[in-house]
């Protein structure tokens, strides 16, 4: 059993990981500034697990507050989710992205160094592969940023690897997520985007809930079987379980390990739309729009390393992802009405 600090622990992936870690018997502490998470998340986590998670309402860029967090109790490892993640916004406001993602990570790493916490699991992204030349993508593929968000992930990966190389950290897992979707089957936690969703699944859910007229599919003339973009969708509970496996491995391992987290199967946008219709019985109106600059035609993982490195592979199906996303969408609408 380990004591683990989750930065960004109230967010989409952090909250699901908090549930999974608790199920494995670990002590979990959340740190979040709630800039992109509801303050009701800790209460919802308690409803799911029966556990009161300690919460630090702290910005990772606040050095004094970060030092106090680490002085208050010892941690065996940190899982670092806290970041800004919208590609379009990162191009509009690069300084803000460098500040939160890069400078924020620097503060976190400094506070960890002072406290002698040497193990980190980091939320990286398949975006570090840029526009991939070949699929499936292995961890050895060339790294390339095509936008500011991707650049910050590459810089953060490099900072963490350099600290391991110079002995300031003992072990780091750089987890490169493909496309996390779905929600906890309780429907009590899920992805809760503010404003217009930038990702396909939350947008699809809002169309299904008739909050939006239709879905726009960006391009149907890609070199893929039906012309729409192909991505590697991954259930967030599978992703949460991968974090448990990675952090447990990190506790007994040295060095830096970059590991893909995906299913290894690509589905097109149209396949996802049809799977969603099958899972929910709801018709999704859609229109075809122009391609978006920078979108790769196809992107899916070679997930073999995660299996050999820490015994993880994804189990849940595309139907599970659609059903649980929709359940969360319906439940959260009800919870909002009651509030
Ligand atoms: N969701 C995806 O599709 C995806 C894909 C690849 C990588 N990632 C990465 O995974 C991580 C988690 O993503 P998510 O989807 O759960 O996002 P999210 O926005 O739901 O979670 C991030 C959390 O960090 C918090 N946060 C942001 N800035 C902070 C700050 N300065 N101090 C403290 N807390 C702060 C937010 O309030 C939020 O709760 C991010 O690093 C993201 O870049 C996400």
CSV table of C-alpha atoms and ligand atoms in Angstrom, one decimal:
chain,number,residue,atom,x,y,z
A,1,UNK,CA,0.0,0.0,0.0
A,2,UNK,CA,1.4,3.4,-0.9
A,3,UNK,CA,0.4,7.1,-0.3
A,4,UNK,CA,0.0,8.8,-3.6
A,5,UNK,CA,-0.6,12.5,-4.4
A,6,UNK,CA,-2.8,13.1,-7.5
A,7,UNK,CA,-2.3,16.6,-9.0
A,8,UNK,CA,-5.4,17.4,-11.1
A,9,UNK,CA,-7.0,14.6,-9.1
A,10,UNK,CA,-10.5,16.1,-9.4
A,11,UNK,CA,-10.4,16.1,-13.2
A,12,UNK,CA,-11.6,13.5,-15.7
A,13,UNK,CA,-8.8,11.0,-15.6
A,14,UNK,CA,-7.6,11.9,-12.1
A,15,UNK,CA,-11.0,11.2,-10.5
A,16,UNK,CA,-11.3,7.8,-12.1
A,17,UNK,CA,-7.7,6.9,-11.1
A,18,UNK,CA,-8.6,7.9,-7.5
A,19,UNK,CA,-11.3,5.3,-7.5
A,20,UNK,CA,-9.1,2.6,-9.0
A,21,UNK,CA,-6.2,3.3,-6.6
A,22,UNK,CA,-8.5,3.2,-3.6
A,23,UNK,CA,-9.8,-0.2,-4.9
A,24,UNK,CA,-6.2,-1.4,-4.8
A,25,UNK,CA,-5.8,-0.4,-1.2
A,26,UNK,CA,-3.7,2.8,-1.7
A,27,UNK,CA,-4.0,6.0,0.2
A,28,UNK,CA,-4.9,8.8,-2.2
A,29,UNK,CA,-4.7,12.5,-1.7
A,30,UNK,CA,-6.1,14.9,-4.3
A,31,UNK,CA,-4.6,18.3,-5.3
A,32,UNK,CA,-6.5,20.5,-7.7
A,33,UNK,CA,-7.3,24.2,-8.2
A,34,UNK,CA,-10.7,23.3,-9.7
A,35,UNK,CA,-10.1,25.4,-12.7
A,36,UNK,CA,-11.5,22.6,-14.9
A,37,UNK,CA,-13.3,20.3,-12.3
A,38,UNK,CA,-16.4,20.5,-10.2
A,39,UNK,CA,-16.1,21.0,-6.5
A,40,UNK,CA,-18.6,18.2,-6.1
A,41,UNK,CA,-16.1,15.6,-7.3
A,42,UNK,CA,-14.7,14.6,-3.9
A,43,UNK,CA,-18.3,14.1,-2.6
A,44,UNK,CA,-19.1,11.9,-5.7
A,45,UNK,CA,-15.9,9.9,-5.1
A,46,UNK,CA,-17.1,9.3,-1.6
A,47,UNK,CA,-20.4,8.1,-2.9
A,48,UNK,CA,-18.6,5.6,-5.1
A,49,UNK,CA,-16.0,4.4,-2.7
A,50,UNK,CA,-17.2,5.3,0.7
A,51,UNK,CA,-13.9,7.0,1.3
A,52,UNK,CA,-13.3,10.7,2.2
A,53,UNK,CA,-10.4,11.7,0.0
A,54,UNK,CA,-8.2,14.5,1.5
A,55,UNK,CA,-8.2,17.5,-0.9
A,56,UNK,CA,-5.6,20.3,-1.3
A,57,UNK,CA,-7.3,23.2,-3.1
A,58,UNK,CA,-3.9,24.4,-4.5
A,59,UNK,CA,-2.5,25.7,-7.8
A,60,UNK,CA,0.6,23.8,-8.8
A,61,UNK,CA,2.2,27.1,-9.6
A,62,UNK,CA,2.0,28.3,-6.0
A,63,UNK,CA,5.4,27.2,-4.7
A,64,UNK,CA,4.7,28.0,-1.0
A,65,UNK,CA,1.5,26.1,-1.0
A,66,UNK,CA,3.1,23.2,-2.8
A,67,UNK,CA,5.9,23.0,-0.2
A,68,UNK,CA,3.3,23.0,2.5
A,69,UNK,CA,1.5,20.1,0.9
A,70,UNK,CA,4.6,18.0,0.8
A,71,UNK,CA,5.6,19.1,4.3
A,72,UNK,CA,2.3,18.0,5.7
A,73,UNK,CA,2.7,14.3,5.0
A,74,UNK,CA,5.1,11.9,3.2
A,75,UNK,CA,4.3,10.5,-0.3
A,76,UNK,CA,5.6,7.5,-2.0
A,77,UNK,CA,4.8,8.8,-5.5
A,78,UNK,CA,3.0,11.6,-7.4
A,79,UNK,CA,0.7,11.1,-10.4
A,80,UNK,CA,0.8,14.4,-12.3
A,81,UNK,CA,-2.4,15.0,-14.2
A,82,UNK,CA,-2.8,18.8,-13.6
A,83,UNK,CA,-2.5,20.6,-16.9
A,84,UNK,CA,-4.4,22.5,-19.5
A,85,UNK,CA,-5.2,20.3,-22.5
A,86,UNK,CA,-7.1,22.2,-25.3
A,87,UNK,CA,-5.1,22.2,-28.5
A,88,UNK,CA,-6.9,25.2,-30.0
A,89,UNK,CA,-6.7,27.3,-26.8
A,90,UNK,CA,-2.9,26.5,-26.5
A,91,UNK,CA,-2.3,28.1,-30.0
A,92,UNK,CA,-4.3,31.2,-28.9
A,93,UNK,CA,-2.6,31.6,-25.5
A,94,UNK,CA,0.8,29.9,-25.6
A,95,UNK,CA,2.1,31.8,-22.6
A,96,UNK,CA,-0.7,30.6,-20.4
A,97,UNK,CA,0.0,27.0,-21.5
A,98,UNK,CA,3.7,27.3,-20.8
A,99,UNK,CA,2.9,28.8,-17.4
A,100,UNK,CA,0.5,26.2,-16.2
A,101,UNK,CA,2.0,23.1,-17.9
A,102,UNK,CA,5.7,23.8,-17.9
A,103,UNK,CA,6.3,26.3,-15.1
A,104,UNK,CA,3.6,24.4,-13.0
A,105,UNK,CA,5.5,21.1,-13.5
A,106,UNK,CA,8.8,22.8,-12.6
A,107,UNK,CA,7.3,23.9,-9.3
A,108,UNK,CA,5.9,20.5,-8.6
A,109,UNK,CA,9.2,18.8,-9.4
A,110,UNK,CA,11.0,21.4,-7.1
A,111,UNK,CA,8.6,20.7,-4.3
A,112,UNK,CA,9.1,16.9,-4.8
A,113,UNK,CA,12.8,17.3,-4.7
A,114,UNK,CA,12.7,19.3,-1.5
A,115,UNK,CA,10.5,16.7,0.1
A,116,UNK,CA,12.6,13.7,-1.2
A,117,UNK,CA,9.7,12.3,-3.3
A,118,UNK,CA,11.4,10.5,-6.1
A,119,UNK,CA,8.7,8.7,-8.1
A,120,UNK,CA,6.4,10.2,-10.7
A,121,UNK,CA,3.8,9.0,-13.2
A,122,UNK,CA,3.2,11.7,-15.8
A,123,UNK,CA,0.1,12.3,-18.0
A,124,UNK,CA,1.6,12.6,-21.4
A,125,UNK,CA,-0.2,12.2,-24.7
A,126,UNK,CA,-0.1,10.6,-28.1
A,127,UNK,CA,0.1,14.2,-29.4
A,128,UNK,CA,3.9,13.9,-28.8
A,129,UNK,CA,4.1,11.8,-32.0
A,130,UNK,CA,2.8,14.7,-34.0
A,131,UNK,CA,1.5,13.5,-37.4
A,132,UNK,CA,2.6,9.8,-37.2
A,133,UNK,CA,4.2,8.3,-40.3
A,134,UNK,CA,3.2,4.7,-39.4
A,135,UNK,CA,0.5,3.0,-37.4
A,136,UNK,CA,0.5,1.3,-35.0
A,137,UNK,CA,2.7,3.8,-33.2
A,138,UNK,CA,5.5,2.4,-30.9
A,139,UNK,CA,7.2,4.4,-28.2
A,140,UNK,CA,10.3,4.5,-30.4
A,141,UNK,CA,8.5,6.6,-33.1
A,142,UNK,CA,9.9,10.1,-33.8
A,143,UNK,CA,8.6,12.8,-31.4
A,144,UNK,CA,7.3,16.0,-32.9
A,145,UNK,CA,5.1,18.8,-31.6
A,146,UNK,CA,2.5,20.2,-34.0
A,147,UNK,CA,1.0,22.6,-31.6
A,148,UNK,CA,1.8,24.4,-28.3
A,149,UNK,CA,-0.1,21.9,-26.2
A,150,UNK,CA,2.1,19.1,-27.7
A,151,UNK,CA,5.2,21.2,-27.2
A,152,UNK,CA,4.4,21.6,-23.5
A,153,UNK,CA,4.0,17.8,-23.2
A,154,UNK,CA,7.4,17.2,-24.9
A,155,UNK,CA,9.1,19.8,-22.7
A,156,UNK,CA,7.6,18.2,-19.6
A,157,UNK,CA,8.7,14.7,-20.7
A,158,UNK,CA,12.2,16.0,-21.2
A,159,UNK,CA,12.3,17.8,-17.9
A,160,UNK,CA,11.3,14.7,-16.0
A,161,UNK,CA,13.7,12.4,-17.9
A,162,UNK,CA,16.6,14.8,-17.3
A,163,UNK,CA,15.8,14.7,-13.5
A,164,UNK,CA,15.9,10.9,-13.6
A,165,UNK,CA,19.1,10.9,-15.6
A,166,UNK,CA,20.8,13.2,-13.1
A,167,UNK,CA,19.6,11.2,-10.1
A,168,UNK,CA,17.1,13.9,-8.8
A,169,UNK,CA,14.2,11.5,-9.4
A,170,UNK,CA,14.4,7.7,-9.1
A,171,UNK,CA,11.7,6.6,-11.5
A,172,UNK,CA,9.3,8.1,-14.0
A,173,UNK,CA,6.6,6.7,-16.2
A,174,UNK,CA,5.6,8.9,-19.1
A,175,UNK,CA,2.2,7.6,-20.0
A,176,UNK,CA,1.2,8.5,-23.5
A,177,UNK,CA,-2.6,8.4,-23.6
A,178,UNK,CA,-4.4,7.9,-26.9
A,179,UNK,CA,-8.1,8.9,-26.8
A,180,UNK,CA,-9.7,8.5,-23.3
A,181,UNK,CA,-13.5,8.3,-23.3
A,182,UNK,CA,-16.2,6.7,-21.2
A,183,UNK,CA,-17.0,7.2,-17.6
A,184,UNK,CA,-17.3,5.3,-14.3
A,185,UNK,CA,-20.3,2.9,-14.6
A,186,UNK,CA,-22.0,4.6,-11.6
A,187,UNK,CA,-22.5,7.7,-13.8
A,188,UNK,CA,-21.3,9.9,-10.9
A,189,UNK,CA,-18.0,11.0,-12.4
A,190,UNK,CA,-17.0,11.6,-16.1
A,191,UNK,CA,-15.6,14.2,-18.5
A,192,UNK,CA,-17.1,17.6,-17.7
A,193,UNK,CA,-15.9,20.1,-20.3
A,194,UNK,CA,-16.6,23.8,-19.8
A,195,UNK,CA,-18.0,25.5,-22.9
A,196,UNK,CA,-18.0,23.8,-26.3
A,197,UNK,CA,-16.4,20.4,-26.0
A,198,UNK,CA,-13.2,20.1,-27.9
A,199,UNK,CA,-13.3,16.3,-27.9
A,200,UNK,CA,-15.6,14.1,-30.0
A,201,UNK,CA,-17.3,11.9,-27.4
A,202,UNK,CA,-18.5,14.8,-25.1
A,203,UNK,CA,-19.7,16.6,-28.2
A,204,UNK,CA,-21.5,13.5,-29.4
A,205,UNK,CA,-23.2,13.1,-25.9
A,206,UNK,CA,-24.4,16.7,-26.1
A,207,UNK,CA,-25.9,16.1,-29.6
A,208,UNK,CA,-27.6,13.0,-28.2
A,209,UNK,CA,-29.0,15.1,-25.3
A,210,UNK,CA,-30.2,17.5,-27.9
A,211,UNK,CA,-28.1,20.3,-26.4
A,212,UNK,CA,-26.6,20.7,-29.9
A,213,UNK,CA,-28.2,20.3,-33.3
A,214,UNK,CA,-25.7,18.1,-34.9
A,215,UNK,CA,-22.2,16.8,-35.0
A,216,UNK,CA,-19.7,18.1,-37.5
A,217,UNK,CA,-17.3,15.5,-38.8
A,218,UNK,CA,-14.1,17.2,-39.9
A,219,UNK,CA,-13.2,15.6,-43.2
A,220,UNK,CA,-14.5,12.5,-45.0
A,221,UNK,CA,-11.8,12.3,-47.6
A,222,UNK,CA,-9.0,10.8,-45.6
A,223,UNK,CA,-7.2,7.7,-46.8
A,224,UNK,CA,-9.2,5.5,-44.3
A,225,UNK,CA,-11.9,2.9,-45.0
A,226,UNK,CA,-14.8,5.3,-44.7
A,227,UNK,CA,-12.8,8.6,-45.2
A,228,UNK,CA,-13.2,9.8,-41.7
A,229,UNK,CA,-10.3,10.1,-39.2
A,230,UNK,CA,-9.3,7.0,-37.2
A,231,UNK,CA,-8.4,7.1,-33.6
A,232,UNK,CA,-7.6,4.7,-30.7
A,233,UNK,CA,-10.4,5.2,-28.2
A,234,UNK,CA,-9.7,3.9,-24.7
A,235,UNK,CA,-12.2,3.5,-21.7
A,236,UNK,CA,-11.2,5.8,-18.9
A,237,UNK,CA,-11.6,3.0,-16.4
A,238,UNK,CA,-9.0,0.9,-18.3
A,239,UNK,CA,-6.8,4.0,-18.3
A,240,UNK,CA,-7.3,4.4,-14.5
A,241,UNK,CA,-6.3,0.7,-14.0
A,242,UNK,CA,-3.2,1.4,-16.1
A,243,UNK,CA,-2.2,4.1,-13.7
A,244,UNK,CA,-2.4,1.7,-10.8
A,245,UNK,CA,-0.2,-0.8,-12.6
A,246,UNK,CA,2.3,1.9,-13.6
A,247,UNK,CA,2.6,3.5,-10.2
A,248,UNK,CA,2.9,0.1,-8.5
A,249,UNK,CA,5.7,-0.7,-11.0
A,250,UNK,CA,7.3,2.8,-10.4
A,251,UNK,CA,7.6,2.0,-6.7
A,252,UNK,CA,10.0,-0.8,-7.4
A,253,UNK,CA,11.7,0.4,-10.6
A,254,UNK,CA,14.4,2.9,-11.5
A,255,UNK,CA,14.7,5.0,-14.7
A,256,UNK,CA,12.4,6.7,-17.1
A,257,UNK,CA,9.9,4.6,-19.1
A,258,UNK,CA,7.7,6.1,-21.9
A,259,UNK,CA,4.7,3.8,-22.4
A,260,UNK,CA,1.7,4.1,-24.8
A,261,UNK,CA,-1.8,3.6,-23.3
A,262,UNK,CA,-4.3,2.6,-26.0
A,263,UNK,CA,-6.2,-0.4,-27.1
A,264,UNK,CA,-4.2,-0.9,-30.3
A,265,UNK,CA,-7.4,-0.7,-32.4
A,266,UNK,CA,-8.4,2.3,-34.5
A,267,UNK,CA,-12.1,3.2,-35.1
A,268,UNK,CA,-13.2,5.9,-37.5
A,269,UNK,CA,-15.4,8.8,-36.5
A,270,UNK,CA,-18.3,7.2,-38.3
A,271,UNK,CA,-17.8,3.9,-36.6
A,272,UNK,CA,-17.9,5.7,-33.3
A,273,UNK,CA,-21.1,7.5,-34.2
A,274,UNK,CA,-22.7,4.2,-35.2
A,275,UNK,CA,-21.5,2.4,-32.1
A,276,UNK,CA,-22.9,5.2,-30.0
A,277,UNK,CA,-26.3,4.9,-31.8
A,278,UNK,CA,-26.3,1.1,-31.2
A,279,UNK,CA,-25.4,1.5,-27.5
A,280,UNK,CA,-28.0,4.2,-26.8
A,281,UNK,CA,-30.7,3.8,-29.4
A,282,UNK,CA,-30.4,7.5,-30.1
A,283,UNK,CA,-30.0,8.9,-33.7
A,284,UNK,CA,-27.1,11.3,-34.1
A,285,UNK,CA,-27.5,13.9,-36.8
A,286,UNK,CA,-24.2,14.8,-38.4
A,287,UNK,CA,-22.8,16.9,-41.2
A,288,UNK,CA,-19.5,16.7,-43.0
A,289,UNK,CA,-17.2,19.7,-42.6
A,290,UNK,CA,-13.7,20.5,-43.9
A,291,UNK,CA,-10.6,18.9,-42.5
A,292,UNK,CA,-9.1,20.6,-39.5
A,293,UNK,CA,-5.5,21.7,-39.9
A,294,UNK,CA,-3.1,19.4,-38.2
A,295,UNK,CA,-5.4,16.4,-37.8
A,296,UNK,CA,-3.7,13.1,-38.7
A,297,UNK,CA,-5.8,10.7,-40.8
A,298,UNK,CA,-5.0,7.7,-38.6
A,299,UNK,CA,-3.6,7.4,-35.1
A,300,UNK,CA,-3.5,4.2,-33.0
A,301,UNK,CA,-1.1,2.7,-30.6
A,302,UNK,CA,1.1,-0.3,-30.4
A,303,UNK,CA,0.2,-1.0,-26.7
A,304,UNK,CA,2.5,-4.0,-26.3
A,305,UNK,CA,5.0,-2.3,-24.0
A,306,UNK,CA,2.4,-1.6,-21.3
A,307,UNK,CA,1.7,-5.4,-21.2
A,308,UNK,CA,5.3,-6.4,-20.9
A,309,UNK,CA,6.3,-3.5,-18.6
A,310,UNK,CA,3.5,-3.6,-16.1
A,311,UNK,CA,1.0,-6.3,-17.2
A,312,UNK,CA,-1.7,-4.0,-18.4
A,313,UNK,CA,-4.0,-4.2,-21.4
A,314,UNK,CA,-7.3,-2.6,-22.2
A,315,UNK,CA,-10.4,-4.8,-21.6
A,316,UNK,CA,-13.4,-2.6,-22.3
A,317,UNK,CA,-15.1,-2.4,-25.7
A,318,UNK,CA,-16.2,0.5,-27.8
A,319,UNK,CA,-19.8,-0.3,-26.8
A,320,UNK,CA,-18.8,0.0,-23.1
A,321,UNK,CA,-17.2,3.4,-23.8
A,322,UNK,CA,-20.4,4.7,-25.6
A,323,UNK,CA,-22.8,3.3,-23.0
A,324,UNK,CA,-20.9,4.6,-20.0
A,325,UNK,CA,-20.3,8.1,-21.6
A,326,UNK,CA,-24.0,8.4,-22.3
A,327,UNK,CA,-24.9,7.2,-18.8
A,328,UNK,CA,-22.7,9.9,-17.3
A,329,UNK,CA,-24.2,12.5,-19.6
A,330,UNK,CA,-27.7,11.6,-18.5
A,331,UNK,CA,-26.8,11.3,-14.8
A,332,UNK,CA,-24.9,14.6,-14.7
A,333,UNK,CA,-27.8,16.4,-16.4
A,334,UNK,CA,-30.1,15.1,-13.6
A,335,UNK,CA,-27.6,16.1,-10.9
A,336,UNK,CA,-27.4,19.6,-12.3
A,337,UNK,CA,-31.2,19.9,-12.4
A,338,UNK,CA,-31.4,18.9,-8.7
A,339,UNK,CA,-28.6,21.3,-7.7
B,1,LIG,N1,-8.4,13.7,-21.8
B,1,LIG,C1,-7.7,13.5,-22.8
B,1,LIG,O1,-8.1,13.3,-23.9
B,1,LIG,C2,-6.2,13.5,-22.6
B,1,LIG,C3,-5.4,12.9,-23.6
B,1,LIG,C4,-4.0,12.8,-23.5
B,1,LIG,C5,-3.4,13.4,-22.3
B,1,LIG,N2,-4.2,14.0,-21.4
B,1,LIG,C6,-3.6,14.6,-20.2
B,1,LIG,O2,-4.1,14.0,-19.0
B,1,LIG,C7,-4.1,14.9,-17.9
B,1,LIG,C8,-5.5,14.9,-17.3
B,1,LIG,O3,-6.5,15.2,-18.4
B,1,LIG,P1,-8.0,15.2,-18.1
B,1,LIG,O4,-8.7,14.9,-19.3
B,1,LIG,O5,-8.3,14.5,-16.8
B,1,LIG,O6,-8.2,16.8,-17.9
B,1,LIG,P2,-9.0,17.6,-16.8
B,1,LIG,O7,-9.0,19.0,-17.2
B,1,LIG,O8,-10.3,17.0,-16.6
B,1,LIG,O9,-8.1,17.4,-15.5
B,1,LIG,C9,-7.0,18.2,-15.2
B,1,LIG,C10,-7.2,18.7,-13.8
B,1,LIG,O10,-6.1,19.6,-13.4
B,1,LIG,C11,-6.6,20.7,-12.8
B,1,LIG,N3,-5.7,21.8,-12.9
B,1,LIG,C12,-5.5,22.5,-14.1
B,1,LIG,N4,-4.5,23.5,-13.9
B,1,LIG,C13,-4.2,23.3,-12.6
B,1,LIG,C14,-3.2,24.0,-11.7
B,1,LIG,N5,-2.5,25.1,-12.2
B,1,LIG,N6,-3.1,23.6,-10.4
B,1,LIG,C15,-3.8,22.6,-10.0
B,1,LIG,N7,-4.7,21.9,-10.7
B,1,LIG,C16,-4.9,22.3,-12.0
B,1,LIG,C17,-8.0,21.0,-13.3
B,1,LIG,O11,-8.9,21.7,-12.5
B,1,LIG,C18,-8.5,19.6,-13.6
B,1,LIG,O12,-9.2,19.0,-12.5
B,1,LIG,C19,-3.7,16.3,-18.5
B,1,LIG,O13,-2.3,16.4,-18.2
B,1,LIG,C20,-3.9,16.1,-20.0
B,1,LIG,O14,-3.0,16.9,-20.8
B,1,LIG,C21,-5.6,14.0,-21.5
